[in-house]
Coordinates of C-alpha atoms and ligand atoms in Angstrom, one line a residue:
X1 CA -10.6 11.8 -47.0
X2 CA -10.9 10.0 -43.9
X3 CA -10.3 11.4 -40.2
X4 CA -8.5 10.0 -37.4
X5 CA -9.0 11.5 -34.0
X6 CA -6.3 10.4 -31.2
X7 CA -7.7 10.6 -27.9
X8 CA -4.1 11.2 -25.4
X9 CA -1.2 13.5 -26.1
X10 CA 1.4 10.6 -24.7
X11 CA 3.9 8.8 -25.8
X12 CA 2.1 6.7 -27.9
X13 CA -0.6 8.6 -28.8
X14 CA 2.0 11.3 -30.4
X15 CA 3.7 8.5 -31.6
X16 CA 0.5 6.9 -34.0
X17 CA -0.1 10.7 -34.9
X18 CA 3.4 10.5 -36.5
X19 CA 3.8 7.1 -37.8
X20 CA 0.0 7.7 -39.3
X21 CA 2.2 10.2 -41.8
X22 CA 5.0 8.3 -42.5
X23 CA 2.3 5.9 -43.4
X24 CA 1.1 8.4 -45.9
X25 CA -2.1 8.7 -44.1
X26 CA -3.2 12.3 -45.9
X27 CA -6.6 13.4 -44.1
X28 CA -7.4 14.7 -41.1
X29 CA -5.5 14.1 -38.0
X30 CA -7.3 15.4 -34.7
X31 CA -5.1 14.7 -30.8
X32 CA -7.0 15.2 -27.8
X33 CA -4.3 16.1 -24.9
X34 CA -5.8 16.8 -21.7
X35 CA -2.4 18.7 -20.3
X36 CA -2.3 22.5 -21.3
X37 CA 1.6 22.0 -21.8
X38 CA 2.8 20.6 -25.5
X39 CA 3.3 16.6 -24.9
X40 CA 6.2 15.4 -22.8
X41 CA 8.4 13.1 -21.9
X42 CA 7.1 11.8 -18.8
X43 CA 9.9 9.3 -17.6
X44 CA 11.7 12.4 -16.8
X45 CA 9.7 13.5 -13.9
X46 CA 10.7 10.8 -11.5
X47 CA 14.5 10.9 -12.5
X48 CA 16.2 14.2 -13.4
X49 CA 12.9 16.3 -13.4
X50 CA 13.5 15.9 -9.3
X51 CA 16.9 16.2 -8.8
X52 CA 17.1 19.2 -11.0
X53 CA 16.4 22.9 -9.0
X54 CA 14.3 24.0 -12.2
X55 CA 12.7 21.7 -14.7
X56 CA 10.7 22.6 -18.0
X57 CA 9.5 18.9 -19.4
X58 CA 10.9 18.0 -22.5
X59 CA 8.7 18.0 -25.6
X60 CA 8.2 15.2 -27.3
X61 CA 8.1 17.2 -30.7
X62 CA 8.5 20.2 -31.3
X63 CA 6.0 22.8 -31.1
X64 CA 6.3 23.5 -35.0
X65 CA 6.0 19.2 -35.8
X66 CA 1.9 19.4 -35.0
X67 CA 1.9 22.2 -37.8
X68 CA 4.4 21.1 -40.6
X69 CA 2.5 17.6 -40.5
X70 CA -1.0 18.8 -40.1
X71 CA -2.1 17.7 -37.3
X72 CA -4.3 19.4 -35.0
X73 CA -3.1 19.2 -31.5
X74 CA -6.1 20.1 -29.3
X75 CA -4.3 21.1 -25.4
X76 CA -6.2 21.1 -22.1
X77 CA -8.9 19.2 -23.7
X78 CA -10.7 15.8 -22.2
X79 CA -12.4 13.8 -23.6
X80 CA -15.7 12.8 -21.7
X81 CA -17.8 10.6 -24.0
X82 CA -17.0 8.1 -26.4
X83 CA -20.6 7.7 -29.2
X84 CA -19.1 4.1 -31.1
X85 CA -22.8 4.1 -33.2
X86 CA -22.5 8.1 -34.1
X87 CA -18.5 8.3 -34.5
X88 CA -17.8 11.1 -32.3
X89 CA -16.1 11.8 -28.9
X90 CA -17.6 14.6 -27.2
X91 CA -14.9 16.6 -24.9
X92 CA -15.6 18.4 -21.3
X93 CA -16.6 21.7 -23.1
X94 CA -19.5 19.4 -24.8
X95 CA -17.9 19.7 -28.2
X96 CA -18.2 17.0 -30.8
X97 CA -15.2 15.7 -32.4
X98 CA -16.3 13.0 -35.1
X99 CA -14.0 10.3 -36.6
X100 CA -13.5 7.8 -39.3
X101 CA -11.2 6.3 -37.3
X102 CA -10.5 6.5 -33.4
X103 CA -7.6 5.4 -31.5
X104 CA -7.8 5.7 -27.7
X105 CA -4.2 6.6 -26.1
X106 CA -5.5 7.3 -22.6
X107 CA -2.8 6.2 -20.5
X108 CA -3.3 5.2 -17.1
X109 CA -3.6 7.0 -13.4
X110 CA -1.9 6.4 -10.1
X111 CA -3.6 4.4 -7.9
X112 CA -5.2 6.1 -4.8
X113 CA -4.9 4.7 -1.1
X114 CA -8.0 4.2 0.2
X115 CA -10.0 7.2 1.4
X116 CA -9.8 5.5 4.9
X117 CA -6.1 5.4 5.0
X118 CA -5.8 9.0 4.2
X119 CA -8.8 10.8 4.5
X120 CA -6.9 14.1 4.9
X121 CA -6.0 12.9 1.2
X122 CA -2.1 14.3 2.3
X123 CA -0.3 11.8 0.0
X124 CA 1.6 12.9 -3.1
X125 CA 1.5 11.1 -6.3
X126 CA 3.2 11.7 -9.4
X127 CA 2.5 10.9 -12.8
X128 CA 2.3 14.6 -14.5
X129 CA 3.9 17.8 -14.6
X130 CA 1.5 19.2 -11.8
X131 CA 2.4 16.3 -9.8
X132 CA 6.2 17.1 -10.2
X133 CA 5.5 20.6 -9.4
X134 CA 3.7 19.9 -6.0
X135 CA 6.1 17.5 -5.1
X136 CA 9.2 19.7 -5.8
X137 CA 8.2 22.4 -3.6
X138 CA 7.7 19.9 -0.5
X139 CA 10.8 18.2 -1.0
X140 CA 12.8 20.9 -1.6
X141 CA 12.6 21.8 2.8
X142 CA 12.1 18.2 3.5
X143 CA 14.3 16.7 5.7
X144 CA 13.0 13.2 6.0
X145 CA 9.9 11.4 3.5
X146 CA 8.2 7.9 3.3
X147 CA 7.9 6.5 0.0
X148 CA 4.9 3.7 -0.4
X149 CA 5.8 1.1 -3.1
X150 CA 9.3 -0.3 -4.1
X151 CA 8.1 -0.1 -7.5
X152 CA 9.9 2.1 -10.3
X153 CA 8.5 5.3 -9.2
X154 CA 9.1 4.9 -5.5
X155 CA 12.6 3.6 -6.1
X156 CA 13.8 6.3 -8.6
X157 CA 12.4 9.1 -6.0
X158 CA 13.7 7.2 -2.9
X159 CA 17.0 7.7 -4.8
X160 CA 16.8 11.1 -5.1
X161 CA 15.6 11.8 -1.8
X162 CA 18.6 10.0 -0.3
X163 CA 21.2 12.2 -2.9
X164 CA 19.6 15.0 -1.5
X165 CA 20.2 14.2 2.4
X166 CA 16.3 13.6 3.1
X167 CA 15.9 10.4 5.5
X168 CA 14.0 8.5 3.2
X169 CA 11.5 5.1 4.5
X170 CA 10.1 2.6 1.8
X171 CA 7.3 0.8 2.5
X172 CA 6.5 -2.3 0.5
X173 CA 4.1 -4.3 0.6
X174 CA 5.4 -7.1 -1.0
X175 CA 8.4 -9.4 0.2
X176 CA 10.8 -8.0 -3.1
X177 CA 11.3 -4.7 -4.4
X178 CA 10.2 -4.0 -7.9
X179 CA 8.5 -7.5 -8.0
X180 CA 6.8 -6.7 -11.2
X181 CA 9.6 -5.6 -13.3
X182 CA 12.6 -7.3 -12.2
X183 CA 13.7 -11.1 -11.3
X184 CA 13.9 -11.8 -7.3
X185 CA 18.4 -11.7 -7.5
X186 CA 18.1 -8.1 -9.4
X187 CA 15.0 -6.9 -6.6
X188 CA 17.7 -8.5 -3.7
X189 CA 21.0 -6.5 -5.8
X190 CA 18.9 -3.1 -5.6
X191 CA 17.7 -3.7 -1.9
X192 CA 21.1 -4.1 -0.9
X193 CA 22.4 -1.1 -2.8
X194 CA 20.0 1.2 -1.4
X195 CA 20.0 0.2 2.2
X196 CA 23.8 0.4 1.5
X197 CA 23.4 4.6 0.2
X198 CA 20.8 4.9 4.1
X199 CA 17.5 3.6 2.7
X200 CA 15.0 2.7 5.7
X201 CA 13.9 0.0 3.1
X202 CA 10.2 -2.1 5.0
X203 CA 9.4 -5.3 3.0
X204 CA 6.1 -7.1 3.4
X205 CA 5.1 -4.1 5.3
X206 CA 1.7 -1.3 5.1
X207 CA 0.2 1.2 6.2
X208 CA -2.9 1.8 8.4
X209 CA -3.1 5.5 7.9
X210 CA -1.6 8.7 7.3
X211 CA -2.6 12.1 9.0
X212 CA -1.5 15.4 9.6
X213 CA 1.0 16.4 12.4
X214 CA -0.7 17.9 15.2
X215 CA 1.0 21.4 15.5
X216 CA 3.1 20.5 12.1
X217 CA 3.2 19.9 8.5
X218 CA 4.4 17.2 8.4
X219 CA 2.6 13.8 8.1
X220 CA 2.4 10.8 11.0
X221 CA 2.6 7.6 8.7
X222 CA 0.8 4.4 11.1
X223 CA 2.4 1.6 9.9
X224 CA -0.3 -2.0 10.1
X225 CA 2.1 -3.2 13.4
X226 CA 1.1 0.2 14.8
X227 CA 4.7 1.6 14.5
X228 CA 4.6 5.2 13.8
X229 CA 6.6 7.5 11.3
X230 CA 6.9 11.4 11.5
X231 CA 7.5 12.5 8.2
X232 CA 8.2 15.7 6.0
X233 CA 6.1 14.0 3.4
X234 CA 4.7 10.9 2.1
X235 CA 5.1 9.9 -1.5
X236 CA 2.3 6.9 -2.7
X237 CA 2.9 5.1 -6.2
X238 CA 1.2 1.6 -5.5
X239 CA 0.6 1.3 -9.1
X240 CA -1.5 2.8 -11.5
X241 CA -5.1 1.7 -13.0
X242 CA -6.0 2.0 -16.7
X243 CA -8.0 5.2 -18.2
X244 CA -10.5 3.1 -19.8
X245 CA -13.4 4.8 -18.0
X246 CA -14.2 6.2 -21.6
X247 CA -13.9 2.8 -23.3
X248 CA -16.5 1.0 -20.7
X249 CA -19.1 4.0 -20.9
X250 CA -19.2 3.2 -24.6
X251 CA -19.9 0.0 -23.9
X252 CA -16.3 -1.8 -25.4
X253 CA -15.0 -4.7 -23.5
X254 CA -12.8 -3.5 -20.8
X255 CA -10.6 -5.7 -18.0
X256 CA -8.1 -4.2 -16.8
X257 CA -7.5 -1.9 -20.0
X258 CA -9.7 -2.1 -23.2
X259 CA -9.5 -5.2 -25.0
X260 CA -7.5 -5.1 -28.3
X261 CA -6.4 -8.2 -30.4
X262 CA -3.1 -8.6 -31.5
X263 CA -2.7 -5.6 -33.8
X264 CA -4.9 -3.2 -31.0
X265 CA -7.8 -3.3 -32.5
X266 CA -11.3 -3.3 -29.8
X267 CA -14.6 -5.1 -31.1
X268 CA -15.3 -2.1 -33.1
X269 CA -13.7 -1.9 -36.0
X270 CA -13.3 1.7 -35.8
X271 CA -11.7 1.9 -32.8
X272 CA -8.2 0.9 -31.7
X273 CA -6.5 1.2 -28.1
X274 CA -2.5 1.3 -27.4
X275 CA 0.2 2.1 -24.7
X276 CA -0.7 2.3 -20.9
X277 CA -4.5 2.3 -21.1
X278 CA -5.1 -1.2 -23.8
X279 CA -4.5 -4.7 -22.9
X280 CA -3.4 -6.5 -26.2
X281 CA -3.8 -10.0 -26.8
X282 CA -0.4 -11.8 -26.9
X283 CA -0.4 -14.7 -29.6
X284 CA 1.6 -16.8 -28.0
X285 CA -0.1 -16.8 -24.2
X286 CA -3.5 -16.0 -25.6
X287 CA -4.0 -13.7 -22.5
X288 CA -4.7 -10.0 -22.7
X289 CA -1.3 -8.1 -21.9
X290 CA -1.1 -4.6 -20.6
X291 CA 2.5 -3.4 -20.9
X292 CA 3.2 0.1 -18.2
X293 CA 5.8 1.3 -20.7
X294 CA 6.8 3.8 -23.3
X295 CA 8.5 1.4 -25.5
X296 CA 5.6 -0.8 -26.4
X297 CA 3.1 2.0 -26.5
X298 CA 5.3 3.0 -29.7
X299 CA 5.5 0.2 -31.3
X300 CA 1.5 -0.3 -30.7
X301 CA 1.4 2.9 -32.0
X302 CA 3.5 2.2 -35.5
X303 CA 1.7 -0.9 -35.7
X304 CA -1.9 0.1 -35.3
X305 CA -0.7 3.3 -37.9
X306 CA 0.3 0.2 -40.2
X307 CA -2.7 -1.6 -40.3
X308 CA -5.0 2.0 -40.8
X309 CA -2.8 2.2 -43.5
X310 CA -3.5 -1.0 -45.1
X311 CA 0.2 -1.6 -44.7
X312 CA 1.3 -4.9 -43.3
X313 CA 1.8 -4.5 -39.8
X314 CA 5.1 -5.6 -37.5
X315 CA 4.8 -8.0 -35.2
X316 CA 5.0 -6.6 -31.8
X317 CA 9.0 -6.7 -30.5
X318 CA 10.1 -7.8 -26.9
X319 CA 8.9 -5.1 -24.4
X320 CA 12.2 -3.2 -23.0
X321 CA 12.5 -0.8 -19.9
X322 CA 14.9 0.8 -18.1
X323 CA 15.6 2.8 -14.8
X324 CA 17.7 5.2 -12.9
X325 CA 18.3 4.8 -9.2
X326 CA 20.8 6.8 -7.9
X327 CA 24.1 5.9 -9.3
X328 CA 22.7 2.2 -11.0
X329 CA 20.9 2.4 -14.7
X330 CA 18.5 -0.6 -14.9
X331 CA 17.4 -1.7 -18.5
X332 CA 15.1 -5.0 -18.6
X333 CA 13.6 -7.2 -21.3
X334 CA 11.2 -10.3 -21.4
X335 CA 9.4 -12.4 -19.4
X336 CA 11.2 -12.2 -16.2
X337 CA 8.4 -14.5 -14.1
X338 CA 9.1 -17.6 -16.7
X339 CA 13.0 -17.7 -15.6
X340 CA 14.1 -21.4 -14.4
X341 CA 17.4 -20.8 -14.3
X342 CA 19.8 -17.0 -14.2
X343 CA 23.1 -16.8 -15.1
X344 CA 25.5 -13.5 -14.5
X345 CA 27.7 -12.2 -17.2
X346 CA 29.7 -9.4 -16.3
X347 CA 30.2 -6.3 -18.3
X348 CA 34.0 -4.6 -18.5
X349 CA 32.6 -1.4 -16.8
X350 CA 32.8 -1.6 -13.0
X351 CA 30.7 -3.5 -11.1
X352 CA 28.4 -3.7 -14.0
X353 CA 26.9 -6.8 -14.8
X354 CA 23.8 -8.7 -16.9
X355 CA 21.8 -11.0 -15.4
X356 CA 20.4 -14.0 -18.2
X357 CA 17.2 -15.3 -17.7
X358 CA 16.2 -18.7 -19.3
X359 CA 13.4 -20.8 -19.4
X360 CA 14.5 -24.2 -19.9
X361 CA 17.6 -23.8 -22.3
X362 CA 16.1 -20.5 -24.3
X363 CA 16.7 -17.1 -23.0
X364 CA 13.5 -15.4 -21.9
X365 CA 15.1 -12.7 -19.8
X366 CA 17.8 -10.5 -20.2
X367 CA 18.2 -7.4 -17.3
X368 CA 21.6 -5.4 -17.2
X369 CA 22.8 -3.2 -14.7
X370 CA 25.4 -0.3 -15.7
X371 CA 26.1 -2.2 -18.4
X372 CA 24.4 -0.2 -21.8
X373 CA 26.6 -1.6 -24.3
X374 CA 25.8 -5.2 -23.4
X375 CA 21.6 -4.8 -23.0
X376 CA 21.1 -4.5 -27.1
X377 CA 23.2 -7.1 -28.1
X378 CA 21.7 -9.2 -25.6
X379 CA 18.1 -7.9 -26.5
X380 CA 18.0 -9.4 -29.6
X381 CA 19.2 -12.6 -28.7
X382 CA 15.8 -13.2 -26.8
X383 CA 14.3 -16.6 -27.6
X384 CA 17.8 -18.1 -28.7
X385 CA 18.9 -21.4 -27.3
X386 CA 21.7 -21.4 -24.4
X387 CA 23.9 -23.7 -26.7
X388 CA 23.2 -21.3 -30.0
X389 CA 23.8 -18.3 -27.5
X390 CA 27.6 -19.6 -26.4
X391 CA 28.5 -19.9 -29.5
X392 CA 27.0 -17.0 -31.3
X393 CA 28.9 -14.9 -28.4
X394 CA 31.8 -16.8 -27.7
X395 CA 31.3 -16.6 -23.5
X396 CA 31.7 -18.6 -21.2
X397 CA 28.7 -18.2 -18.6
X398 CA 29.6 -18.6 -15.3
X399 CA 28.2 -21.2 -12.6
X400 CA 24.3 -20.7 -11.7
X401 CA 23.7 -17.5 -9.4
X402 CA 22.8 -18.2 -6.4
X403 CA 20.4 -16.0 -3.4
Ligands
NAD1 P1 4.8 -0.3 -9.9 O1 3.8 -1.3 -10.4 O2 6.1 -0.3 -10.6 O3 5.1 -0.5 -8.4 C1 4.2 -0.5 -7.4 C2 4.7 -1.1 -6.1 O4 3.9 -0.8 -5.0 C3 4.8 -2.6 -6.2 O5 6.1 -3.0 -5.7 C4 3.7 -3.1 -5.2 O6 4.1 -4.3 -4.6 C5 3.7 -2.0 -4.2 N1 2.4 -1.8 -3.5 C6 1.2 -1.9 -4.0 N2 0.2 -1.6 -3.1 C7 0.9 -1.3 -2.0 C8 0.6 -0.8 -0.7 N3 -0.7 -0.7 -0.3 N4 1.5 -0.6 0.2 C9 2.8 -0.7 -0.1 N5 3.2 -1.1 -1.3 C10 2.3 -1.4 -2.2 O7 4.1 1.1 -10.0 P2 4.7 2.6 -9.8 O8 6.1 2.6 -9.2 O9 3.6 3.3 -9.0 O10 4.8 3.2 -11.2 C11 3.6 3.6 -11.9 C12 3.8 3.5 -13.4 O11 4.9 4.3 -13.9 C13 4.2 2.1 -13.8 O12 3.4 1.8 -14.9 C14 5.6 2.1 -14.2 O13 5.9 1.2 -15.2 C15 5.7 3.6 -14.7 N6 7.1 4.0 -14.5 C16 8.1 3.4 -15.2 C17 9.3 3.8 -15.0 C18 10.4 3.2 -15.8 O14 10.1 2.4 -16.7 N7 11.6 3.5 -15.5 C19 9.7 4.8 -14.1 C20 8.7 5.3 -13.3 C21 7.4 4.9 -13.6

């Protein structure tokens, strides 16, 4: 009977654990979680996990689910060397865990500023429960905070902060907020509606260091202009970087992520690599894609489940996302960067409205905001034709959007 070992107790690596059985995959299925607590949902943590006075993350099973389906759920455990020739990953406590089959669901980690911006090493970061912890106890007196990145972390907290009363400063570096995830109208909406709710919001603006308040404990945030900010505290999410350190010591390509083809498989045969941690070939770009989401990481993990079990396997589906920012629930879907042209549709709720992204006459894009009933219909019309797409929903679109 063969043996699968899952190295990550995350979304997806929970995820391939369970769609391994609905595969009928019978033998031995190992999960190396490095958290002592049973898997979670980690969106949570930077949404209601903060606004909430107490918090206990939400499994993503049940406790009984590892049992009833066999599956041995190993808690607090890292992994800490990856063998490809030998089939075996040895964990922290030097213990060998041998596979038939391996599939590395590391996820990723925050990115650090530099030890030279904060040598005191006083920033917060959050990607885990311990994270949320730390950071729930500081914000809980604060009175004012600066948030580094306009990205979805440093957004949805910002957010919170500023429900909370705390005077709240966001420092991005880049000239848009949420550059990454979201087309330059949407970024320009949500800059306006949180400088509208008393967000000190910085574009195209850095920091040169962070120390300690002499005589407080609080931080003084240098800004690169030499402006200075006294702060409660300072909250960093810049990003995060790939846990492929296992992957490269093992000697598997690795570039940002470990290199998977289109089904997630890496050059060994043996060994495949989802969610936050593998970059996937895409079939139509031919680059390697890393997706920083839970909703791809699943369907990785069903389709790499499908192709263990000899089963044909799904073609990977249109990543989607979504967001909560104070009082405005983002969801977001395709290639935002290809957009030519945008077009605003609004939704019967107030003040809720989708913005359609096409490339040329096909819609690439589709990002909705307060509008939840609109996003799925819309979803799956990705990769129609603007013609096919008035008639198919009988709209009118609107003239061009303009910022
Ligand atoms: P992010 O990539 O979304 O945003 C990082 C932001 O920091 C960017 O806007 C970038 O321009 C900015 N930045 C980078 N370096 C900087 C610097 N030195 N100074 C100032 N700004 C700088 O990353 P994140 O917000 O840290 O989130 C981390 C991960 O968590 C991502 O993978 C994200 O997808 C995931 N996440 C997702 C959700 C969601 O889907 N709702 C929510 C929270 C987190």
């Amino acid at each position: 009977m063969s043996s699968i070992l899952i190295v990550g107790g995350s979304h997806a690596g929970v995820a391939a654990a369970s769609a391994l059985r609905a595969e009928g995959c019978s033998g031995a299925i190992k999960i190396i979680a490095q958290e002592p607590t049973l898997p979670y949902h980690r969106p949570q943590l930077s949404k209601e996990a903060l606004r909430e006075e107490v918090f206990d993350p939400q499994p993503l099973r049940v406790e009984n689910f590892y049992e009833k389906n066999g599956l041995v759920l190993l808690r607090g455990a890292t992994a800490s060397q990856l063998h490809l020739k030998d089939r075996c990953v040895v964990d922290a406590n030097g213990q060998c865990h041998d596979y038939e089959t391996l599939i590395l669901a590391c996820g990723a980690s925050p990115r650090k500023l530099p030890e030279a911006v904060d040598p005191e090493r006083r920033a917060l970061y959050l990607r885990n429960f311990d994270d949320l912890r730390a950071l729930k106890v500081r914000l809980a007196s604060a009175r004012s905070m600066a948030v580094v990145g306009g990205g979805l972390i440093g957004l949805e907290v910002a957010a919170v902060a500023l429900v909370k009363g705390v005077s709240t400063t966001l420092l991005e570096a880049g000239e848009r907020i949420m550059q990454r995830s979201v087309s330059r109208s949407i970024s320009n909406y949500l800059a306006d509606r949180h400088s509208a709710n008393g967000l000190d919001l910085r574009l195209g603006t850095t920091l040169a260091s962070i120390g300690r308040q002499a005589g407080g404990e609080g931080d003084v945030v240098v800004l690169e202009g030499g402006e200075t900010l006294s702060v409660d505290l300072t909250v960093v999410a810049i990003g995060i970087a790939p846990n492929d350190g296992l992957a490269r010591q093992a000697g598997l390509p690795v570039a940002d992520g470990i290199l998977a083809s289109e089904q997630g498989c890496t050059t060994d045969p043996a060994v495949f690599a989802i969610g936050d941690c593998a970059a996937w070939l895409d079939p139509v770009s031919r680059r390697h894609i890393r997706y920083e989401a839970v909703n791809p990481g699943q369907e990785q993990a069903k389709m790499v489940a499908a192709a263990i079990a000899g089963r044909p396997v799904p073609a990977l589906g249109v990543p989607r996302y979504w967001t909560h920012q104070g009082a405005m629930n983002l969801q977001m879907a395709g290639d935002v960067h290809g957009v030519t042209k945008e077009f605003v549709l609004k939704a019967p709720e107030s003040g809720a409205f989708s913005v359609l992204g096409f490339q040329d006459d096909r819609l690439v894009a589709v990002q909705t905001v307060n509008a939840p009933r609109q996003f799925m219909p819309l979803y799956q019309l990705i990769g129609t034709d603007r013609d096919h797409l008035s008639a198919e929903l009988d709209w009118e679109f609107p003239p061009p959007h303009h910022h």
